[in-house]
Every structure is written in structure tokens, then in C-alpha cells.
Amino acid sequence: MTENHRETIRAFIAVHLPGKLLDRVAELRAALEPHQGRARIKWVRPGNMHITLKFLGEIATASVEPLGRALRKELGAVRPFDIELAGCGSFPPRGRPRVLWVGVREGAERLKELAERVEDACAGLGFARESRPFRAHLTLARVKDSRGIERLTRAMEQQAGFVAGRCRCDVVYLIKSELRPEGPRYTVLDTVALEG
């Protein structure tokens, strides 16, 4: 076995968003942060925000090239489409929140179809299919300790009408994620244009 087959990286497949939308999401975060209270929240840096289509976890570096080919084959005929980031909430919808998110109003169904095609491409290479249903969203923060989060939850409810804006979804990215104390560092490994 070559060295390349033994090396692994942490990876995922996602859609990036333009800076103007991320600036609006940063404004939402700034409005919510003062309501954090005692809750321990890990806010996602705006530059790291994206819409995840599939989290792959640890993969062999040797699988990066075949993944890119499989994604191009499966996604190449998909037509670009518009998405609108709007609304905010938390997962799970009931009980103690674990993830704070910004939703996708327009284009959510198309993103779901795109995620299904990504699943098909990855399954063809032996990757396990995701067991949970796909929900298009942008992760705003992860809740580490939800004690005292009620103030933040109420503030999010007041922001239910939040609209970040619209953008074109025309590229899918295969991304390497390196976990670091200061937060993850992402590196684009491959890009797949939607050219249908």
C-alpha cells in the first residue's frame, strides 16, 4: 500500500456563500450575542460558514480524486439555481438547542435534491448514506452548554423575520477540515460546477 492510501483527512461537501450574505449573518450574530447569558456557545466564524451537503468524516487522501470525478459525473447536469437565506432557529426544534442556524427559504428543495445526488455519488464509492433527513441550513453556532439559553432563544424568536439575501448556487466544493484550537481551517480540495 502506498503512503497516500494510509493518510486520511477530515472532509465534507458544501456550498459556499458570498461575502455580502455572510456579512448579514454576522450582523445577526452581533444582535444575538449579547443575549447569550451563561450559555456556552461556539459561534462559527463568518469565513467558515457554508451549507453542508454531506459530512464525510475521515477519508483516505487517495479517495479525493475519485470523489471529485464521481461528483462531476453526478452533478454536472444539474442546473444552477438561486437560494435565499432567511429565518433562524435551533436544532433540535424542541428541548435544549444544540445547533443555532440560519435557514434557507428559497431553493431549499433544490438543495435537498443536490444533497441526494451527492449521497448517490458518494455511495457509489462506498461511503455510508446519511441516516438523518437533509435540512438545508447554515450553522450559526454550536451550543456547548445550554443552561441559561432561554434569553438567546427569545432573541432568536424576535429575529424570525431575518433575511440575509439571495445568491446563485452554481458550484459545489469538496473541502478539507483541519480542527485547531482557534477553530477549524478549511481548504478547498476540488470544485464541481453545476452546468446543466
Tab-separated table of N, CA and C in Angstrom, residues 3-144:
chain	number	residue	atom	x	y	z
A	3	GLU	N	1.920	5.255	0.566
A	3	GLU	CA	1.733	6.195	1.677
A	3	GLU	C	0.410	6.943	1.540
A	4	ASN	N	0.031	7.287	0.315
A	4	ASN	CA	-1.190	8.031	0.045
A	4	ASN	C	-2.441	7.282	0.501
A	5	HIS	N	-2.422	5.953	0.462
A	5	HIS	CA	-3.592	5.172	0.870
A	5	HIS	C	-3.760	5.151	2.384
A	6	ARG	N	-2.681	5.352	3.130
A	6	ARG	CA	-2.756	5.308	4.590
A	6	ARG	C	-3.124	6.652	5.190
A	7	GLU	N	-2.828	7.736	4.490
A	7	GLU	CA	-3.113	9.062	5.015
A	7	GLU	C	-4.611	9.346	4.942
A	8	THR	N	-5.097	10.015	5.976
A	8	THR	CA	-6.512	10.396	5.980
A	8	THR	C	-6.646	11.890	6.245
A	9	ILE	N	-7.767	12.410	5.821
A	9	ILE	CA	-8.135	13.798	6.095
A	9	ILE	C	-9.604	13.819	6.491
A	10	ARG	N	-9.993	14.862	7.179
A	10	ARG	CA	-11.395	15.087	7.531
A	10	ARG	C	-11.976	15.950	6.416
A	11	ALA	N	-13.127	15.555	5.878
A	11	ALA	CA	-13.650	16.273	4.712
A	11	ALA	C	-15.174	16.349	4.714
A	12	PHE	N	-15.676	17.298	3.930
A	12	PHE	CA	-17.117	17.437	3.728
A	12	PHE	C	-17.361	18.072	2.366
A	13	ILE	N	-18.615	18.037	1.930
A	13	ILE	CA	-19.025	18.600	0.644
A	13	ILE	C	-20.050	19.694	0.946
A	14	ALA	N	-19.848	20.878	0.344
A	14	ALA	CA	-20.678	22.017	0.733
A	14	ALA	C	-20.867	23.018	-0.394
A	15	VAL	N	-21.760	23.960	-0.123
A	15	VAL	CA	-21.997	25.122	-0.971
A	15	VAL	C	-21.486	26.333	-0.200
A	16	HIS	N	-20.671	27.165	-0.853
A	16	HIS	CA	-20.194	28.411	-0.241
A	16	HIS	C	-21.199	29.520	-0.494
A	17	LEU	N	-21.099	30.561	0.314
A	17	LEU	CA	-21.992	31.710	0.187
A	17	LEU	C	-21.166	32.971	-0.011
A	18	PRO	N	-21.688	33.944	-0.757
A	18	PRO	CA	-20.922	35.170	-0.998
A	18	PRO	C	-20.790	36.020	0.266
A	19	GLY	N	-19.762	36.850	0.262
A	19	GLY	CA	-19.457	37.696	1.412
A	19	GLY	C	-20.600	38.581	1.861
A	20	LYS	N	-21.389	39.113	0.915
A	20	LYS	CA	-22.485	40.020	1.305
A	20	LYS	C	-23.519	39.298	2.165
A	21	LEU	N	-23.788	38.026	1.882
A	21	LEU	CA	-24.725	37.270	2.709
A	21	LEU	C	-24.106	36.964	4.066
A	22	LEU	N	-22.826	36.614	4.066
A	22	LEU	CA	-22.147	36.309	5.330
A	22	LEU	C	-22.038	37.556	6.208
A	23	ASP	N	-21.916	38.736	5.585
A	23	ASP	CA	-21.910	39.983	6.358
A	23	ASP	C	-23.241	40.168	7.078
A	24	ARG	N	-24.334	39.853	6.391
A	24	ARG	CA	-25.661	39.961	7.024
A	24	ARG	C	-25.806	38.947	8.163
A	25	VAL	N	-25.273	37.748	7.961
A	25	VAL	CA	-25.320	36.733	9.020
A	25	VAL	C	-24.483	37.197	10.210
A	26	ALA	N	-23.350	37.847	9.953
A	26	ALA	CA	-22.515	38.387	11.036
A	26	ALA	C	-23.282	39.455	11.821
A	27	GLU	N	-24.110	40.246	11.132
A	27	GLU	CA	-24.948	41.238	11.813
A	27	GLU	C	-25.966	40.550	12.721
A	28	LEU	N	-26.544	39.447	12.244
A	28	LEU	CA	-27.480	38.680	13.070
A	28	LEU	C	-26.767	38.161	14.312
A	29	ARG	N	-25.593	37.596	14.116
A	29	ARG	CA	-24.811	37.086	15.252
A	29	ARG	C	-24.556	38.202	16.263
A	30	ALA	N	-24.152	39.385	15.778
A	30	ALA	CA	-23.878	40.514	16.668
A	30	ALA	C	-25.124	40.913	17.460
A	31	ALA	N	-26.297	40.776	16.848
A	31	ALA	CA	-27.547	41.094	17.542
A	31	ALA	C	-27.896	40.035	18.586
A	32	LEU	N	-27.476	38.794	18.349
A	32	LEU	CA	-27.820	37.695	19.261
A	32	LEU	C	-26.830	37.526	20.408
A	33	GLU	N	-25.557	37.781	20.158
A	33	GLU	CA	-24.513	37.512	21.162
A	33	GLU	C	-24.768	38.138	22.533
A	34	PRO	N	-25.253	39.383	22.615
A	34	PRO	CA	-25.480	39.963	23.944
A	34	PRO	C	-26.513	39.199	24.782
A	35	HIS	N	-27.301	38.338	24.150
A	35	HIS	CA	-28.350	37.580	24.846
A	35	HIS	C	-27.885	36.177	25.241
A	36	GLN	N	-26.612	35.906	25.035
A	36	GLN	CA	-26.061	34.568	25.293
A	36	GLN	C	-26.163	34.170	26.762
A	37	GLY	N	-26.033	35.126	27.669
A	37	GLY	CA	-26.106	34.821	29.093
A	37	GLY	C	-25.040	33.822	29.513
A	38	ARG	N	-25.423	32.858	30.346
A	38	ARG	CA	-24.484	31.844	30.855
A	38	ARG	C	-24.248	30.717	29.859
A	39	ALA	N	-25.074	30.628	28.841
A	39	ALA	CA	-24.941	29.529	27.875
A	39	ALA	C	-23.560	29.575	27.223
A	40	ARG	N	-22.951	28.403	27.076
A	40	ARG	CA	-21.653	28.309	26.395
A	40	ARG	C	-21.921	28.026	24.920
A	41	ILE	N	-21.571	28.994	24.094
A	41	ILE	CA	-21.852	28.935	22.660
A	41	ILE	C	-20.538	29.037	21.896
A	42	LYS	N	-20.364	28.186	20.894
A	42	LYS	CA	-19.212	28.260	19.989
A	42	LYS	C	-19.743	28.808	18.667
A	43	TRP	N	-19.532	30.117	18.450
A	43	TRP	CA	-20.016	30.770	17.241
A	43	TRP	C	-19.111	30.418	16.071
A	44	VAL	N	-19.703	30.167	14.915
A	44	VAL	CA	-18.936	29.862	13.704
A	44	VAL	C	-18.442	31.182	13.108
A	45	ARG	N	-17.161	31.237	12.768
A	45	ARG	CA	-16.615	32.433	12.120
A	45	ARG	C	-17.279	32.596	10.748
A	46	PRO	N	-17.648	33.825	10.374
A	46	PRO	CA	-18.323	34.025	9.088
A	46	PRO	C	-17.573	33.423	7.901
A	47	GLY	N	-16.264	33.503	7.882
A	47	GLY	CA	-15.487	32.944	6.780
A	47	GLY	C	-15.569	31.436	6.675
A	48	ASN	N	-16.009	30.778	7.741
A	48	ASN	CA	-16.142	29.318	7.749
A	48	ASN	C	-17.577	28.857	7.520
A	49	MET	N	-18.491	29.786	7.334
A	49	MET	CA	-19.895	29.403	7.164
A	49	MET	C	-20.151	28.880	5.757
A	50	HIS	N	-20.994	27.864	5.681
A	50	HIS	CA	-21.322	27.206	4.415
A	50	HIS	C	-22.591	26.390	4.627
A	51	ILE	N	-23.120	25.842	3.557
A	51	ILE	CA	-24.247	24.906	3.655
A	51	ILE	C	-23.686	23.526	3.359
A	52	THR	N	-23.657	22.676	4.370
A	52	THR	CA	-23.109	21.328	4.211
A	52	THR	C	-24.103	20.448	3.468
A	53	LEU	N	-23.617	19.795	2.414
A	53	LEU	CA	-24.426	18.822	1.683
A	53	LEU	C	-24.172	17.417	2.206
A	54	LYS	N	-22.912	17.138	2.598
A	54	LYS	CA	-22.573	15.834	3.177
A	54	LYS	C	-21.286	15.955	3.970
A	55	PHE	N	-21.321	15.473	5.212
A	55	PHE	CA	-20.114	15.368	6.022
A	55	PHE	C	-19.543	13.977	5.794
A	56	LEU	N	-18.304	13.920	5.353
A	56	LEU	CA	-17.665	12.638	5.041
A	56	LEU	C	-16.892	12.066	6.219
A	57	GLY	N	-16.415	12.917	7.112
A	57	GLY	CA	-15.571	12.457	8.214
A	57	GLY	C	-14.164	12.185	7.722
A	58	GLU	N	-13.500	11.217	8.344
A	58	GLU	CA	-12.132	10.857	7.958
A	58	GLU	C	-12.172	10.019	6.685
A	59	ILE	N	-11.459	10.490	5.660
A	59	ILE	CA	-11.398	9.752	4.394
A	59	ILE	C	-9.940	9.599	3.980
A	60	ALA	N	-9.656	8.593	3.193
A	60	ALA	CA	-8.305	8.406	2.661
A	60	ALA	C	-8.009	9.520	1.662
A	61	THR	N	-6.799	10.062	1.717
A	61	THR	CA	-6.438	11.104	0.750
A	61	THR	C	-6.532	10.568	-0.675
A	62	ALA	N	-6.335	9.265	-0.828
A	62	ALA	CA	-6.420	8.648	-2.159
A	62	ALA	C	-7.837	8.703	-2.724
A	63	SER	N	-8.840	8.947	-1.887
A	63	SER	CA	-10.223	8.979	-2.376
A	63	SER	C	-10.648	10.361	-2.862
A	64	VAL	N	-9.802	11.372	-2.675
A	64	VAL	CA	-10.167	12.734	-3.079
A	64	VAL	C	-10.412	12.818	-4.585
A	65	GLU	N	-9.494	12.304	-5.378
A	65	GLU	CA	-9.635	12.379	-6.836
A	65	GLU	C	-10.854	11.594	-7.333
A	66	PRO	N	-11.053	10.334	-6.891
A	66	PRO	CA	-12.262	9.611	-7.315
A	66	PRO	C	-13.556	10.309	-6.874
A	67	LEU	N	-13.535	10.925	-5.692
A	67	LEU	CA	-14.713	11.668	-5.227
A	67	LEU	C	-15.020	12.827	-6.171
A	68	GLY	N	-14.001	13.564	-6.555
A	68	GLY	CA	-14.197	14.673	-7.485
A	68	GLY	C	-14.797	14.204	-8.798
A	69	ARG	N	-14.280	13.095	-9.323
A	69	ARG	CA	-14.815	12.551	-10.584
A	69	ARG	C	-16.275	12.127	-10.418
A	70	ALA	N	-16.569	11.429	-9.320
A	70	ALA	CA	-17.941	10.957	-9.082
A	70	ALA	C	-18.907	12.134	-8.926
A	71	LEU	N	-18.468	13.173	-8.233
A	71	LEU	CA	-19.321	14.353	-8.061
A	71	LEU	C	-19.557	15.055	-9.393
A	72	ARG	N	-18.513	15.182	-10.220
A	72	ARG	CA	-18.682	15.815	-11.533
A	72	ARG	C	-19.667	15.028	-12.392
A	73	LYS	N	-19.550	13.701	-12.346
A	73	LYS	CA	-20.448	12.850	-13.138
A	73	LYS	C	-21.898	13.004	-12.669
A	74	GLU	N	-22.102	13.029	-11.365
A	74	GLU	CA	-23.455	13.075	-10.801
A	74	GLU	C	-24.062	14.482	-10.842
A	75	LEU	N	-23.232	15.519	-10.703
A	75	LEU	CA	-23.756	16.882	-10.568
A	75	LEU	C	-23.618	17.731	-11.823
A	76	GLY	N	-22.837	17.277	-12.787
A	76	GLY	CA	-22.560	18.088	-13.970
A	76	GLY	C	-23.793	18.541	-14.726
A	77	ALA	N	-24.845	17.734	-14.739
A	77	ALA	CA	-26.060	18.078	-15.487
A	77	ALA	C	-27.056	18.898	-14.661
A	78	VAL	N	-26.734	19.165	-13.396
A	78	VAL	CA	-27.633	19.947	-12.544
A	78	VAL	C	-27.552	21.418	-12.953
A	79	ARG	N	-28.705	22.039	-13.081
A	79	ARG	CA	-28.752	23.460	-13.448
A	79	ARG	C	-28.502	24.322	-12.215
A	80	PRO	N	-27.762	25.421	-12.359
A	80	PRO	CA	-27.604	26.363	-11.244
A	80	PRO	C	-28.974	26.888	-10.807
A	81	PHE	N	-29.074	27.300	-9.560
A	81	PHE	CA	-30.343	27.802	-9.033
A	81	PHE	C	-30.072	28.837	-7.952
A	82	ASP	N	-31.113	29.591	-7.615
A	82	ASP	CA	-30.994	30.628	-6.590
A	82	ASP	C	-31.407	30.082	-5.234
A	83	ILE	N	-30.741	30.601	-4.205
A	83	ILE	CA	-31.150	30.292	-2.841
A	83	ILE	C	-31.290	31.611	-2.077
A	84	GLU	N	-32.155	31.594	-1.087
A	84	GLU	CA	-32.312	32.755	-0.216
A	84	GLU	C	-32.153	32.300	1.223
A	85	LEU	N	-31.221	32.930	1.923
A	85	LEU	CA	-31.035	32.662	3.349
A	85	LEU	C	-31.998	33.539	4.124
A	86	ALA	N	-32.828	32.906	4.956
A	86	ALA	CA	-33.812	33.667	5.718
A	86	ALA	C	-34.265	32.865	6.928
A	87	GLY	N	-34.605	33.575	7.998
A	87	GLY	CA	-35.088	32.947	9.216
A	87	GLY	C	-33.949	32.370	10.034
A	88	CYS	N	-34.242	32.032	11.270
A	88	CYS	CA	-33.247	31.406	12.134
A	88	CYS	C	-33.971	30.543	13.160
A	89	GLY	N	-33.245	29.604	13.723
A	89	GLY	CA	-33.833	28.693	14.695
A	89	GLY	C	-32.773	27.813	15.305
A	90	SER	N	-33.210	26.684	15.852
A	90	SER	CA	-32.265	25.778	16.505
A	90	SER	C	-32.666	24.326	16.282
A	91	PHE	N	-31.669	23.464	16.358
A	91	PHE	CA	-31.867	22.009	16.354
A	91	PHE	C	-31.520	21.500	17.737
A	92	PRO	N	-32.202	20.548	18.289
A	92	PRO	CA	-33.497	20.072	17.811
A	92	PRO	C	-34.563	21.144	18.027
A	93	PRO	N	-35.686	21.025	17.319
A	93	PRO	CA	-36.715	22.060	17.430
A	93	PRO	C	-37.370	22.128	18.811
A	94	ARG	N	-37.323	21.042	19.555
A	94	ARG	CA	-37.868	21.031	20.920
A	94	ARG	C	-36.766	20.598	21.875
A	95	GLY	N	-36.853	21.069	23.096
A	95	GLY	CA	-35.831	20.700	24.073
A	95	GLY	C	-34.648	21.644	24.016
A	96	ARG	N	-33.534	21.206	24.576
A	96	ARG	CA	-32.328	22.030	24.658
A	96	ARG	C	-31.632	22.140	23.305
A	97	PRO	N	-31.433	23.363	22.802
A	97	PRO	CA	-30.782	23.541	21.499
A	97	PRO	C	-29.335	23.046	21.508
A	98	ARG	N	-28.923	22.440	20.403
A	98	ARG	CA	-27.524	22.029	20.218
A	98	ARG	C	-26.873	22.801	19.079
A	99	VAL	N	-27.689	23.237	18.114
A	99	VAL	CA	-27.188	23.987	16.962
A	99	VAL	C	-28.113	25.176	16.711
A	100	LEU	N	-27.521	26.355	16.499
A	100	LEU	CA	-28.273	27.534	16.085
A	100	LEU	C	-28.029	27.708	14.593
A	101	TRP	N	-29.075	27.992	13.835
A	101	TRP	CA	-28.937	28.017	12.384
A	101	TRP	C	-29.660	29.191	11.740
A	102	VAL	N	-29.247	29.465	10.498
A	102	VAL	CA	-29.965	30.370	9.599
A	102	VAL	C	-30.547	29.474	8.519
A	103	GLY	N	-31.808	29.695	8.188
A	103	GLY	CA	-32.500	28.806	7.259
A	103	GLY	C	-32.358	29.194	5.796
A	104	VAL	N	-32.830	28.307	4.959
A	104	VAL	CA	-32.895	28.546	3.515
A	104	VAL	C	-34.373	28.582	3.152
A	105	ARG	N	-34.834	29.737	2.669
A	105	ARG	CA	-36.249	29.858	2.316
A	105	ARG	C	-36.449	29.436	0.866
A	106	GLU	N	-35.838	30.153	-0.050
A	106	GLU	CA	-35.953	29.790	-1.465
A	106	GLU	C	-34.793	28.865	-1.824
A	107	GLY	N	-35.093	27.807	-2.567
A	107	GLY	CA	-34.045	26.891	-3.012
A	107	GLY	C	-33.792	25.719	-2.086
A	108	ALA	N	-34.541	25.619	-0.991
A	108	ALA	CA	-34.319	24.522	-0.035
A	108	ALA	C	-34.565	23.160	-0.682
A	109	GLU	N	-35.607	23.075	-1.495
A	109	GLU	CA	-35.923	21.797	-2.153
A	109	GLU	C	-34.841	21.434	-3.170
A	110	ARG	N	-34.337	22.425	-3.885
A	110	ARG	CA	-33.250	22.173	-4.848
A	110	ARG	C	-31.975	21.736	-4.125
A	111	LEU	N	-31.696	22.338	-2.967
A	111	LEU	CA	-30.530	21.915	-2.184
A	111	LEU	C	-30.695	20.480	-1.696
A	112	LYS	N	-31.926	20.121	-1.341
A	112	LYS	CA	-32.194	18.742	-0.920
A	112	LYS	C	-31.918	17.777	-2.071
A	113	GLU	N	-32.375	18.126	-3.271
A	113	GLU	CA	-32.116	17.286	-4.449
A	113	GLU	C	-30.614	17.192	-4.724
A	114	LEU	N	-29.912	18.304	-4.558
A	114	LEU	CA	-28.462	18.324	-4.753
A	114	LEU	C	-27.780	17.416	-3.731
A	115	ALA	N	-28.221	17.494	-2.483
A	115	ALA	CA	-27.657	16.640	-1.432
A	115	ALA	C	-27.916	15.165	-1.732
A	116	GLU	N	-29.086	14.848	-2.279
A	116	GLU	CA	-29.390	13.456	-2.641
A	116	GLU	C	-28.453	12.962	-3.740
A	117	ARG	N	-28.158	13.827	-4.702
A	117	ARG	CA	-27.219	13.459	-5.773
A	117	ARG	C	-25.807	13.274	-5.208
A	118	VAL	N	-25.431	14.122	-4.261
A	118	VAL	CA	-24.129	13.974	-3.600
A	118	VAL	C	-24.078	12.630	-2.875
A	119	GLU	N	-25.164	12.286	-2.180
A	119	GLU	CA	-25.239	10.985	-1.491
A	119	GLU	C	-25.052	9.847	-2.492
A	120	ASP	N	-25.708	9.939	-3.649
A	120	ASP	CA	-25.586	8.897	-4.675
A	120	ASP	C	-24.147	8.769	-5.157
A	121	ALA	N	-23.505	9.909	-5.424
A	121	ALA	CA	-22.114	9.890	-5.898
A	121	ALA	C	-21.197	9.255	-4.859
A	122	CYS	N	-21.392	9.612	-3.606
A	122	CYS	CA	-20.537	9.092	-2.529
A	122	CYS	C	-20.823	7.616	-2.256
A	123	ALA	N	-22.093	7.228	-2.301
A	123	ALA	CA	-22.456	5.823	-2.062
A	123	ALA	C	-21.821	4.923	-3.109
A	124	GLY	N	-21.709	5.416	-4.335
A	124	GLY	CA	-21.075	4.648	-5.405
A	124	GLY	C	-19.615	4.346	-5.131
A	125	LEU	N	-19.012	5.103	-4.215
A	125	LEU	CA	-17.609	4.880	-3.830
A	125	LEU	C	-17.498	4.193	-2.470
A	126	GLY	N	-18.641	3.757	-1.933
A	126	GLY	CA	-18.618	3.016	-0.676
A	126	GLY	C	-18.833	3.841	0.577
A	127	PHE	N	-19.132	5.128	0.450
A	127	PHE	CA	-19.402	5.957	1.626
A	127	PHE	C	-20.823	5.681	2.119
A	128	ALA	N	-20.984	5.619	3.426
A	128	ALA	CA	-22.301	5.359	4.015
A	128	ALA	C	-23.236	6.539	3.749
A	129	ARG	N	-24.496	6.213	3.508
A	129	ARG	CA	-25.508	7.256	3.320
A	129	ARG	C	-25.876	7.858	4.675
A	130	GLU	N	-26.214	9.125	4.653
A	130	GLU	CA	-26.654	9.819	5.859
A	130	GLU	C	-28.013	9.265	6.267
A	131	SER	N	-28.170	8.970	7.547
A	131	SER	CA	-29.433	8.388	8.018
A	131	SER	C	-30.477	9.462	8.335
A	132	ARG	N	-30.025	10.659	8.682
A	132	ARG	CA	-30.972	11.730	9.012
A	132	ARG	C	-31.427	12.448	7.743
A	133	PRO	N	-32.655	12.947	7.732
A	133	PRO	CA	-33.114	13.688	6.553
A	133	PRO	C	-32.325	14.992	6.405
A	134	PHE	N	-32.093	15.399	5.171
A	134	PHE	CA	-31.354	16.627	4.891
A	134	PHE	C	-32.220	17.836	5.200
A	135	ARG	N	-31.651	18.805	5.922
A	135	ARG	CA	-32.323	20.080	6.195
A	135	ARG	C	-31.363	21.192	5.828
A	136	ALA	N	-31.674	21.904	4.758
A	136	ALA	CA	-30.794	22.976	4.288
A	136	ALA	C	-30.703	24.074	5.340
A	137	HIS	N	-29.482	24.366	5.774
A	137	HIS	CA	-29.262	25.415	6.766
A	137	HIS	C	-27.792	25.813	6.787
A	138	LEU	N	-27.545	26.944	7.379
A	138	LEU	CA	-26.199	27.418	7.639
A	138	LEU	C	-26.030	27.398	9.155
A	139	THR	N	-25.015	26.720	9.654
A	139	THR	CA	-24.796	26.658	11.100
A	139	THR	C	-24.221	27.986	11.578
A	140	LEU	N	-24.923	28.604	12.508
A	140	LEU	CA	-24.520	29.876	13.097
A	140	LEU	C	-23.646	29.634	14.330
A	141	ALA	N	-24.011	28.609	15.116
A	141	ALA	CA	-23.273	28.315	16.348
A	141	ALA	C	-23.620	26.919	16.840
A	142	ARG	N	-22.726	26.394	17.668
A	142	ARG	CA	-22.962	25.126	18.356
A	142	ARG	C	-23.065	25.415	19.847
A	143	VAL	N	-24.061	24.819	20.482
A	143	VAL	CA	-24.300	25.054	21.902
A	143	VAL	C	-23.545	23.999	22.698
A	144	LYS	N	-22.599	24.442	23.522
A	144	LYS	CA	-21.796	23.524	24.339
A	144	LYS	C	-22.461	23.257	25.687
